[in-house]
């Protein structure tokens, strides 16, 4: 099977699409899952009944029965998976990715490329050992709307991802013959970053497959912008609540056992240890080897210990960003950066997919924010970010909650604030659990004003913007009600204007149209990537951010 | 505390939820009647058994249950009309405004370009009263843009208008 796929035009008609099968090992991997699920469900749910059955049968035979049952379920699961695999096909056209599944209930699903929100290559442990990978195409359709191609050979999955991203970017299929001349193409010209790496999705000159003029899509060049060291990940877990909770519980249980002379109290520790262990393992497993790279195809994130995941979020797909910090992280000045992406919201593993940086230093947090929003819309982005992360009241030009808000929120009042920049809305909140939310104007879905009875008496109102499903829920509490109403009106207008000039969904065409002669696209250098926190930076003209 | 600007000027003590030059449209007062009827059904369902129980058992303290329920229902009944009166919407050139609530007030601005789809629904009781509900959906689940209590003709008109405007201003996500 060649990795070079001819993109058939979407209009060719279903039967003319280039339908392909998934990797033949797929049923074995899926059948295995059925077996594990069966054993787990039976083991946990029906252990009582099993014990009775085992007693009735006698010790020798019970094992045979259990083994037989597991074998039967395994075979049935495997056969079903194999039959399901036989009918499962996928096809890539120039407008969509189609997936046909279903043995009994036929289903054909298509992911439109212009609605593509993210492309993930996921490798669970077993698949990884076999050199297989799963390709997830996220579209904004709520839970279960993703098209999952499981499993493909790893090289095939990455090649397919490159092709899908190139098609979605609007670079379009180019015959291999024009490969060497690709630099004459305006889209690719615009995409060439300063260091002269070949552009995204353009056919790679040297990679014409043997015996065919089919185009091969090279993966977009990418530059790593940050990486999470293991030591910091472990430090961040040590500085979180669950391990300490476990320590306190352990001390209490041991102390109690000694005082009472009864070892029974120690058993309380088992569920606590399991819970804390699960939390720690989850954090390590998703956060380990976390790397982020900028590429013309958008943000590329790689992470995972046993199950690895490579996410690609194209430009303009991030709906909102949140930087948050708990009290234990303050000393180290670490921040967790999370994003709302329309495709991830409904997914079961939304938590894993929505993290842009699990533990960022302040400088890295600035870079992470830059990945999403290259232009923060203020003259001095780092100063504005500092004011947002640690400032209170009017620091950095923020519009804060008025002093009378102390009657409804005496503790965190001074942190509530909002800053409107040319490109985004920055909302600040939380005194001990600090949080900063950034929403680009053109990503505002709908906005609202809310007022409770106490707020009404005090002339306050809360300003809310609604974002797609995800960890970020942008709102500012307790603004002056007239300020909030003015903000509502202005924001409605600003969001409309930003939408009007926002680029088309085909991001490379947008870049080509916008850049023309020279300029930087997402693949360029982060403005302050190397700047240490607090170090004076070049653009440090005292900003006059609009409030 | 001294740095925060006290923008509380009594001169501009207008209601901030009344955005200027916005012509609000109220929903049908039949919505209040429908809601009162639902409340009445609840009153029968809740008060009947509790009163019967108190009467059968005969303990004086058991009467407290229906008494509390009656007070709550009466309060809700008195609020219904005001709540329905507070429910208003306005169509502007580029967005739809919906305001609601007396105690907990909210004002939602939904840009037409952000609309994913529009629902018009009408249950058996609502049909009897000749009202329908129009609900706008954006890509954000937090968008609570529901207008209950519209006459069916107005609901259909609003739906078509929203759909055509949404199409004209459509902007991805």
XYZ file of C-alpha atoms in Angstrom, chain A residues 117 140 319 342 393-394 400 402-404 406 413 442-453 456 466-469 480-482 485 488-489 492 496 499 505, chain B residues 1 3-8 12-14 16-17 19-20 92 94-95 102-111 114 138-144 170-173:
78
model
C -10.512 21.364 14.089
C -16.803 20.483 15.704
C -11.307 29.204 20.788
C -14.204 22.751 19.267
C -6.694 46.420 40.335
C -5.710 48.614 37.409
C -11.102 46.048 37.700
C -15.008 48.532 41.744
C -14.297 48.795 45.477
C -17.930 48.246 46.405
C -15.990 43.828 48.360
C -12.189 41.305 44.376
C -13.174 36.607 16.287
C -13.711 33.467 18.414
C -16.405 34.974 20.622
C -19.554 32.887 20.204
C -22.113 34.837 22.164
C -21.812 37.196 25.073
C -23.980 37.914 28.090
C -24.468 40.116 31.092
C -25.622 38.557 34.360
C -26.773 40.191 37.558
C -27.898 38.696 40.836
C -29.933 40.499 43.504
C -28.061 44.735 41.517
C -19.582 31.748 25.765
C -16.991 29.473 24.252
C -17.087 25.997 22.724
C -17.056 23.007 25.118
C -19.530 48.111 37.394
C -22.859 47.519 35.657
C -22.482 50.431 33.255
C -22.992 47.050 29.613
C -21.083 44.127 26.071
C -21.986 46.575 23.321
C -20.460 42.633 20.155
C -18.313 41.259 14.460
C -15.002 38.026 12.227
C -10.845 28.324 6.840
C -8.800 49.997 46.741
C -6.908 52.932 42.527
C -10.155 51.481 41.256
C -12.254 54.072 39.475
C -15.649 54.588 41.058
C -17.630 54.988 37.887
C -20.842 55.117 39.865
C -26.142 57.704 34.501
C -28.272 55.628 36.794
C -30.223 54.212 33.890
C -27.728 48.993 32.107
C -29.816 46.107 30.827
C -29.275 49.105 26.023
C -30.010 52.420 24.371
C -30.686 44.136 15.722
C -26.207 41.861 13.379
C -27.334 40.138 16.542
C -36.093 39.723 37.755
C -33.998 38.448 40.624
C -31.287 36.883 38.505
C -31.177 39.021 35.412
C -29.358 38.171 32.249
C -28.891 39.719 28.842
C -27.534 37.557 26.025
C -26.195 38.827 22.715
C -26.110 36.175 19.978
C -24.493 37.251 16.700
C -22.473 32.470 15.131
C -24.263 28.350 18.680
C -21.136 26.225 18.924
C -21.018 27.133 22.621
C -23.212 25.047 24.920
C -23.288 27.958 27.370
C -25.339 30.087 25.026
C -28.777 30.126 26.617
C -22.061 32.888 8.427
C -18.536 32.695 9.760
C -17.244 29.208 10.485
C -16.512 28.745 14.136
